[in-house]
PDB file of C-alpha atoms in Angstrom:
ATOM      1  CA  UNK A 445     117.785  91.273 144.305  1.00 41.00           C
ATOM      2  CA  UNK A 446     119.265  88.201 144.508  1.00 42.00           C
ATOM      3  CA  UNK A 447     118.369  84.688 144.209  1.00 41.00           C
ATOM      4  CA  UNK A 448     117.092  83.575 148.016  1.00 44.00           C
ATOM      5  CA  UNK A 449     115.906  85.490 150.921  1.00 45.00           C
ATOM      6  CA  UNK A 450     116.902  89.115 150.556  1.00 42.00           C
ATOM      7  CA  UNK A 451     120.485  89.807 150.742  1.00 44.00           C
ATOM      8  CA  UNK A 452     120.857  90.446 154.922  1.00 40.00           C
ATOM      9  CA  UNK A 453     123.608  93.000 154.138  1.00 40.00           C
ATOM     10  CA  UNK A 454     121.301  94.635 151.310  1.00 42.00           C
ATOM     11  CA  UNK A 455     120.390  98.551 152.360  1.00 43.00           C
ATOM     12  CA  UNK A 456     117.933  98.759 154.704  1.00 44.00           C
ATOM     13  CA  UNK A 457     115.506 101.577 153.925  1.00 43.00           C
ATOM     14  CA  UNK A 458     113.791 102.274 157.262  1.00 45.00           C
ATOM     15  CA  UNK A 459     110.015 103.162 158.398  1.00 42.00           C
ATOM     16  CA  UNK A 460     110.499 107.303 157.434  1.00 39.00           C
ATOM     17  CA  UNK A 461     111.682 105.911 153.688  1.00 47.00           C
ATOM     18  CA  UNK A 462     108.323 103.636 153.875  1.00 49.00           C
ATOM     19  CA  UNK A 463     106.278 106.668 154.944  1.00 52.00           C
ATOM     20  CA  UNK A 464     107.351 108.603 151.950  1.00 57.00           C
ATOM     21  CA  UNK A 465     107.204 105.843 149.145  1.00 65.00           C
ATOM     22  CA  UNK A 466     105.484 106.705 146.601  1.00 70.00           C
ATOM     23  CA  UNK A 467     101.580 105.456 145.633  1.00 78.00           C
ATOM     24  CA  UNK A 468     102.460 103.707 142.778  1.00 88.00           C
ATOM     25  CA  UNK A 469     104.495 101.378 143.830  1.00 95.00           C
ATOM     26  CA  UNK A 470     103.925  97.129 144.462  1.00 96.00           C
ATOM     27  CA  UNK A 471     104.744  95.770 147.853  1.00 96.00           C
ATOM     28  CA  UNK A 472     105.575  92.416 148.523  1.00 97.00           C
ATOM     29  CA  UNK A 473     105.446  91.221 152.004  1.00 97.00           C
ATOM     30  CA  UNK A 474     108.580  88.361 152.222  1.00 98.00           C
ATOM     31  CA  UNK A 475     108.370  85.691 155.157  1.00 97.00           C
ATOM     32  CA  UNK A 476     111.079  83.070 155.923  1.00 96.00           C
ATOM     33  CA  UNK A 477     111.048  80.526 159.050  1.00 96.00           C
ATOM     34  CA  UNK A 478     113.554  78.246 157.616  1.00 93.00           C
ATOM     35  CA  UNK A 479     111.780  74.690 156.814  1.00 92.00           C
ATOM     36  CA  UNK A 480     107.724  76.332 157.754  1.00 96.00           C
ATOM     37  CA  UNK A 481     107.299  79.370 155.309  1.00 96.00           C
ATOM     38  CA  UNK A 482     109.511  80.574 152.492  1.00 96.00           C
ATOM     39  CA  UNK A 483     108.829  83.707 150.736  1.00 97.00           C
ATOM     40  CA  UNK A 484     111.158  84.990 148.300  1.00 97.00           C
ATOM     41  CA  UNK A 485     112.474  87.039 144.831  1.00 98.00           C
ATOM     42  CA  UNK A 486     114.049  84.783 142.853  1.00 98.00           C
ATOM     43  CA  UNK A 487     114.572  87.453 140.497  1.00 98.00           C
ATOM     44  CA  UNK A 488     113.899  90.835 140.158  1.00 97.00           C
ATOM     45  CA  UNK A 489     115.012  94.407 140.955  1.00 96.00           C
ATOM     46  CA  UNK A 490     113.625  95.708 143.893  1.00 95.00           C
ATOM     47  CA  UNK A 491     113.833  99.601 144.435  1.00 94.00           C
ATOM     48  CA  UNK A 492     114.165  99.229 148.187  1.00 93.00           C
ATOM     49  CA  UNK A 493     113.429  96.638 150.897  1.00 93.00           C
ATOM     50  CA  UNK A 494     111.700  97.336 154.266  1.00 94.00           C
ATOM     51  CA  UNK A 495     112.904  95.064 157.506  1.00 95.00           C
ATOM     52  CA  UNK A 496     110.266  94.339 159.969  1.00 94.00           C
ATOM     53  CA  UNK A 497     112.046  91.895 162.186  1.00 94.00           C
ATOM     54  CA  UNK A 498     114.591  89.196 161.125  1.00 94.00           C
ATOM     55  CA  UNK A 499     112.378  86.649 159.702  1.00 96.00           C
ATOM     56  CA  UNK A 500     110.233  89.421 157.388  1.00 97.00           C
ATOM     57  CA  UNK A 501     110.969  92.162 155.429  1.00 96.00           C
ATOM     58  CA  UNK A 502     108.694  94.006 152.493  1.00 96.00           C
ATOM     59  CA  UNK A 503     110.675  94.790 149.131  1.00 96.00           C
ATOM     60  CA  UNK A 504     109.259  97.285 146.883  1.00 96.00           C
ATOM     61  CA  UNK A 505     108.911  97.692 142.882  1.00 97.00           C
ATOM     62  CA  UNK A 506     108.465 100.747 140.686  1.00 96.00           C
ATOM     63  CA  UNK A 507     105.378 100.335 137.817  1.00 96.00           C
ATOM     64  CA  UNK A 508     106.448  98.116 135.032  1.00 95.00           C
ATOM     65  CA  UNK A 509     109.200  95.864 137.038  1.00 96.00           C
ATOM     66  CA  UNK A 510     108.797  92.062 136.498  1.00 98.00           C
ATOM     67  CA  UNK A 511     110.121  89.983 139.112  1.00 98.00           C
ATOM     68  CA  UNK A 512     109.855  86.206 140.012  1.00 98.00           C
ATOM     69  CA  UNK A 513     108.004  85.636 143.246  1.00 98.00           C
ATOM     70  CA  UNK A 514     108.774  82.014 145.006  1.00 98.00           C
ATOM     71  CA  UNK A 515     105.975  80.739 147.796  1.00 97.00           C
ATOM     72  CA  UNK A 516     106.747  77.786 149.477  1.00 96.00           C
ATOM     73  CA  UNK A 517     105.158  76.190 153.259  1.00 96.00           C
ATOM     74  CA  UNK A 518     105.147  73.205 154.884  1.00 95.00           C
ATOM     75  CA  UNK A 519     104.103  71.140 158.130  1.00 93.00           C
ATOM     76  CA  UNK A 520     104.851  68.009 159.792  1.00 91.00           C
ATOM     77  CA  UNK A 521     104.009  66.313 157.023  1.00 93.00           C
ATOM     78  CA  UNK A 522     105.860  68.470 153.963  1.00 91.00           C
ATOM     79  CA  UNK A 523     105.009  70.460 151.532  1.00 92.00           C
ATOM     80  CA  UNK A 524     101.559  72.144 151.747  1.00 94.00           C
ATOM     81  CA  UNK A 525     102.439  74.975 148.752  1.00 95.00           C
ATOM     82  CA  UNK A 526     105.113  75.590 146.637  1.00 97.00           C
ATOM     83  CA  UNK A 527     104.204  78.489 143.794  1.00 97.00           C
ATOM     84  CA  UNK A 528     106.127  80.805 141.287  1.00 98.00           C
ATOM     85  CA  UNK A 529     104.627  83.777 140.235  1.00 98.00           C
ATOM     86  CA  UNK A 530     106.416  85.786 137.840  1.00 99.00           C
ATOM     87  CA  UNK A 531     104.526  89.068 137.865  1.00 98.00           C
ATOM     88  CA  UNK A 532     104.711  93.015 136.476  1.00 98.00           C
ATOM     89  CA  UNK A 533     104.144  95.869 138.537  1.00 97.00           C
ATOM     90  CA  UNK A 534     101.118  98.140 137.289  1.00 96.00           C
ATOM     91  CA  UNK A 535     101.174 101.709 137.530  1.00 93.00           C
ATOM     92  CA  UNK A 536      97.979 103.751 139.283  1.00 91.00           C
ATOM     93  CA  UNK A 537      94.720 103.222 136.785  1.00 92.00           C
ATOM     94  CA  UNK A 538      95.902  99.953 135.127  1.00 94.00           C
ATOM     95  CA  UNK A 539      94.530  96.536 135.671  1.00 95.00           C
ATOM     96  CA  UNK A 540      95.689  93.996 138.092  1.00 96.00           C
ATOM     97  CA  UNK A 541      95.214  90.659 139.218  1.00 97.00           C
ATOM     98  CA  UNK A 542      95.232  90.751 143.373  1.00 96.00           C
ATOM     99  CA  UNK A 543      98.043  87.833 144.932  1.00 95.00           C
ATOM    100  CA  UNK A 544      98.706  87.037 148.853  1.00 95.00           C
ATOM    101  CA  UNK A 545     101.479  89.165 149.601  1.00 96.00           C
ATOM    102  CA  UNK A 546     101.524  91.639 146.538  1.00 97.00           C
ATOM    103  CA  UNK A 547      99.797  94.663 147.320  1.00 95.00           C
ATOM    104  CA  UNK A 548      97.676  96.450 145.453  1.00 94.00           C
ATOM    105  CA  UNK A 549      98.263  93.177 143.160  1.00 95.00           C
ATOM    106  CA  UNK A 550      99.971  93.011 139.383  1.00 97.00           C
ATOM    107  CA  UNK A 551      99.938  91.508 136.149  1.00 98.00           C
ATOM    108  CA  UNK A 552     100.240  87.820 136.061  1.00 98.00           C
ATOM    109  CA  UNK A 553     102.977  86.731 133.611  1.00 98.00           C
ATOM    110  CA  UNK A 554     102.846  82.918 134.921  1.00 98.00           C
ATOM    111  CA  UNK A 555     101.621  81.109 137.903  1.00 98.00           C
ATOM    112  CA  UNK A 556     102.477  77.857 138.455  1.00 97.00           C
ATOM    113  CA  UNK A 557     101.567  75.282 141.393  1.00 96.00           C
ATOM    114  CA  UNK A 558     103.464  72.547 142.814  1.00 95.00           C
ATOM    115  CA  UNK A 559     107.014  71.803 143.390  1.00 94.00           C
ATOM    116  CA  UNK A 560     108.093  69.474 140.078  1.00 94.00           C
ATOM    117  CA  UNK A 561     106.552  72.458 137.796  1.00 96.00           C
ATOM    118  CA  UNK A 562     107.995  75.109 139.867  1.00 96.00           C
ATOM    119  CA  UNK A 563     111.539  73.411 139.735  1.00 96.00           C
ATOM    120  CA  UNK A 564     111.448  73.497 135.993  1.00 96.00           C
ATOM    121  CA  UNK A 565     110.535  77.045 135.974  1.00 97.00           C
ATOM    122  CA  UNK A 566     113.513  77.886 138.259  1.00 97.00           C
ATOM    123  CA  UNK A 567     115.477  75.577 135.178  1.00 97.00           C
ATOM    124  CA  UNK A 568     114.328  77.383 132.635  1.00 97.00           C
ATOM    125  CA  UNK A 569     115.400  81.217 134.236  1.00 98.00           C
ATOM    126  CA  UNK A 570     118.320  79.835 135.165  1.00 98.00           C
ATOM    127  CA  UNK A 571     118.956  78.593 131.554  1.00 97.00           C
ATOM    128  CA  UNK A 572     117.806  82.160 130.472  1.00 98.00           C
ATOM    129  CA  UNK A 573     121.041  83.587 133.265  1.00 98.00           C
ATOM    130  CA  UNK A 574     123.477  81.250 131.520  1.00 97.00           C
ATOM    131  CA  UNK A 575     122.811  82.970 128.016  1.00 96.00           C
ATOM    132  CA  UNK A 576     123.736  86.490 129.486  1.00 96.00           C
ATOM    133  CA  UNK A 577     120.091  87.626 129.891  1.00 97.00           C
ATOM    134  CA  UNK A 578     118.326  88.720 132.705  1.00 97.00           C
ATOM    135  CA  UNK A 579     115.231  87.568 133.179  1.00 98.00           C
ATOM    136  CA  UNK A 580     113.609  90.674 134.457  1.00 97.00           C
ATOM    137  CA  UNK A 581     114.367  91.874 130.605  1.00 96.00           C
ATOM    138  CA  UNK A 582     112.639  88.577 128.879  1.00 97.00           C
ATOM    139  CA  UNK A 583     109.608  89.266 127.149  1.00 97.00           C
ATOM    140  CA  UNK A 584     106.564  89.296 129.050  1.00 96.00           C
ATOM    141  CA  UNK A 585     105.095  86.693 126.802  1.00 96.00           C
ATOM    142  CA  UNK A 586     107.847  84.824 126.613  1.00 98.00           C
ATOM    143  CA  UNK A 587     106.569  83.802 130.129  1.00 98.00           C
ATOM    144  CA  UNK A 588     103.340  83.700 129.770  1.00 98.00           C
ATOM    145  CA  UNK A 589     104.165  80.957 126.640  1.00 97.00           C
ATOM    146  CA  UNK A 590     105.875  79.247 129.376  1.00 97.00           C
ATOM    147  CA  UNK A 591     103.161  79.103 131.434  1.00 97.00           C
ATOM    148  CA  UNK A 592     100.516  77.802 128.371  1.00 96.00           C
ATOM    149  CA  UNK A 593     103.275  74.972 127.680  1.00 96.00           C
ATOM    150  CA  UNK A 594     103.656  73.591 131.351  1.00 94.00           C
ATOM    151  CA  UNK A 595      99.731  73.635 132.311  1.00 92.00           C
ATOM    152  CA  UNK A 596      99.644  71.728 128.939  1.00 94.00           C
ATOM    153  CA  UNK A 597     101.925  69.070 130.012  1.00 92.00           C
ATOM    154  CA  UNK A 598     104.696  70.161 127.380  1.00 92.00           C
ATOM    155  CA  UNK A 599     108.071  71.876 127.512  1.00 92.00           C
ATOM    156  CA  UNK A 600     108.364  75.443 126.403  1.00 95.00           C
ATOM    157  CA  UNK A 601     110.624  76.338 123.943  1.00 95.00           C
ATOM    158  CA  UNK A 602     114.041  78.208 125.092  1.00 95.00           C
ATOM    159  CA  UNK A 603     114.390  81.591 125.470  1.00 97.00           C
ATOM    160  CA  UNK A 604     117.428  82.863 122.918  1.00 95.00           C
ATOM    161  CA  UNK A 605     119.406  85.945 122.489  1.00 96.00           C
ATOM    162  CA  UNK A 606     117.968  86.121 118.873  1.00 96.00           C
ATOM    163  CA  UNK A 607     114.333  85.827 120.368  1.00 96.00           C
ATOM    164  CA  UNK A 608     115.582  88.591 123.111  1.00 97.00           C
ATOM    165  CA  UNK A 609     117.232  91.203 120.495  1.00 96.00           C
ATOM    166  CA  UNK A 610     113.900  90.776 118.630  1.00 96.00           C
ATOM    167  CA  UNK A 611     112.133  91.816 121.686  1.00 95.00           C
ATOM    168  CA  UNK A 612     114.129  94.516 122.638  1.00 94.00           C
ATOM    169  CA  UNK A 613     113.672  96.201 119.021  1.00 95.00           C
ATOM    170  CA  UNK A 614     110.529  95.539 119.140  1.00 94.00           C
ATOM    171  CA  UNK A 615     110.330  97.080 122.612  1.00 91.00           C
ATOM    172  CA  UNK A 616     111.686 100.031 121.090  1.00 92.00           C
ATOM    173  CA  UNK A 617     109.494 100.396 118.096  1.00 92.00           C
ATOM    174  CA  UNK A 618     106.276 100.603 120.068  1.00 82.00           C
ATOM    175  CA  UNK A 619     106.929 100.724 123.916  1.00 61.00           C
TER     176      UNK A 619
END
């Protein structure tokens, strides 16, 4: 999925596909009235997306997908929210943290509040994307060291492709 709204000329996998999805997967309920609510991936790979009319649509994960999560609204008078939650899909019997929108719920990775921290999230996975990595393969607690950083007022150290190959072998030593 790509960064924004879901793609409008992505497949459309219709109610019969939704009646048949299987139990273990994580739905996320996306809603976007330009300038009111904006719900969105920022990154992520969905395994199929549900349209309900033009302004929402539901995208769905497998078990053990992370994917970035943007909630933004506002009013007359601007912003009201503006969160990121990067999260990972749980498969049936594991634990789970329950989020608006994310049903049954999933792992929290990060969750951070308010626009200036959220911006510098978005910096830091695009920084990630300019090093050839895609942040759906970082290390889990690569974000959550992200997280501990910003809450603490400080800037979390870069994510590099030596830190990455490290967590890929390590991925593969004990998965």
């Amino acid at each position: 999925m790509s960064a924004g709204y879901p793609d409008r000329k992505s497949d459309t996998i219709g109610v019969t596909w939704r009646r048949q999805l299987p139990d273990e997967f994580t739905c996320v309920d996306l809603t976007w009235v330009k300038g009111k609510i904006e719900h969105w991936i920022r990154f992520g790979h969905a395994a199929g997306t549900q349209v309900i009319d033009r302004n929402r649509h539901i995208v769905f994960f497998p078990p053990n997908t992370v994917f970035a999560f943007i909630r933004w609204v506002a009013n007359d008078y601007g912003t009201v929210t503006s969160r990121i939650d990067i999260l990972r899909t749980v498969a049936p019997g594991e634990a789970y943290q329950t989020l608006p929108s994310v049903r049954p719920g999933a792992e929290i990775l990060l969750k951070i509040h308010g626009w200036p921290k959220v911006e510098e999230v978005l910096l830091h996975v695009d920084r990630i994307e300019a090093v050839g990595i895609d942040p759906v393969e970082t290390d889990p607690d690569h974000w959550r060291h992200v997280a501990h950083w910003m809450r603490a007022g400080e800037a979390p150290r870069a994510y590099t492709t030596a830190r990455h190959r490290a967590w890929l072998r390590r991925r593969e030593i004990a998965p």
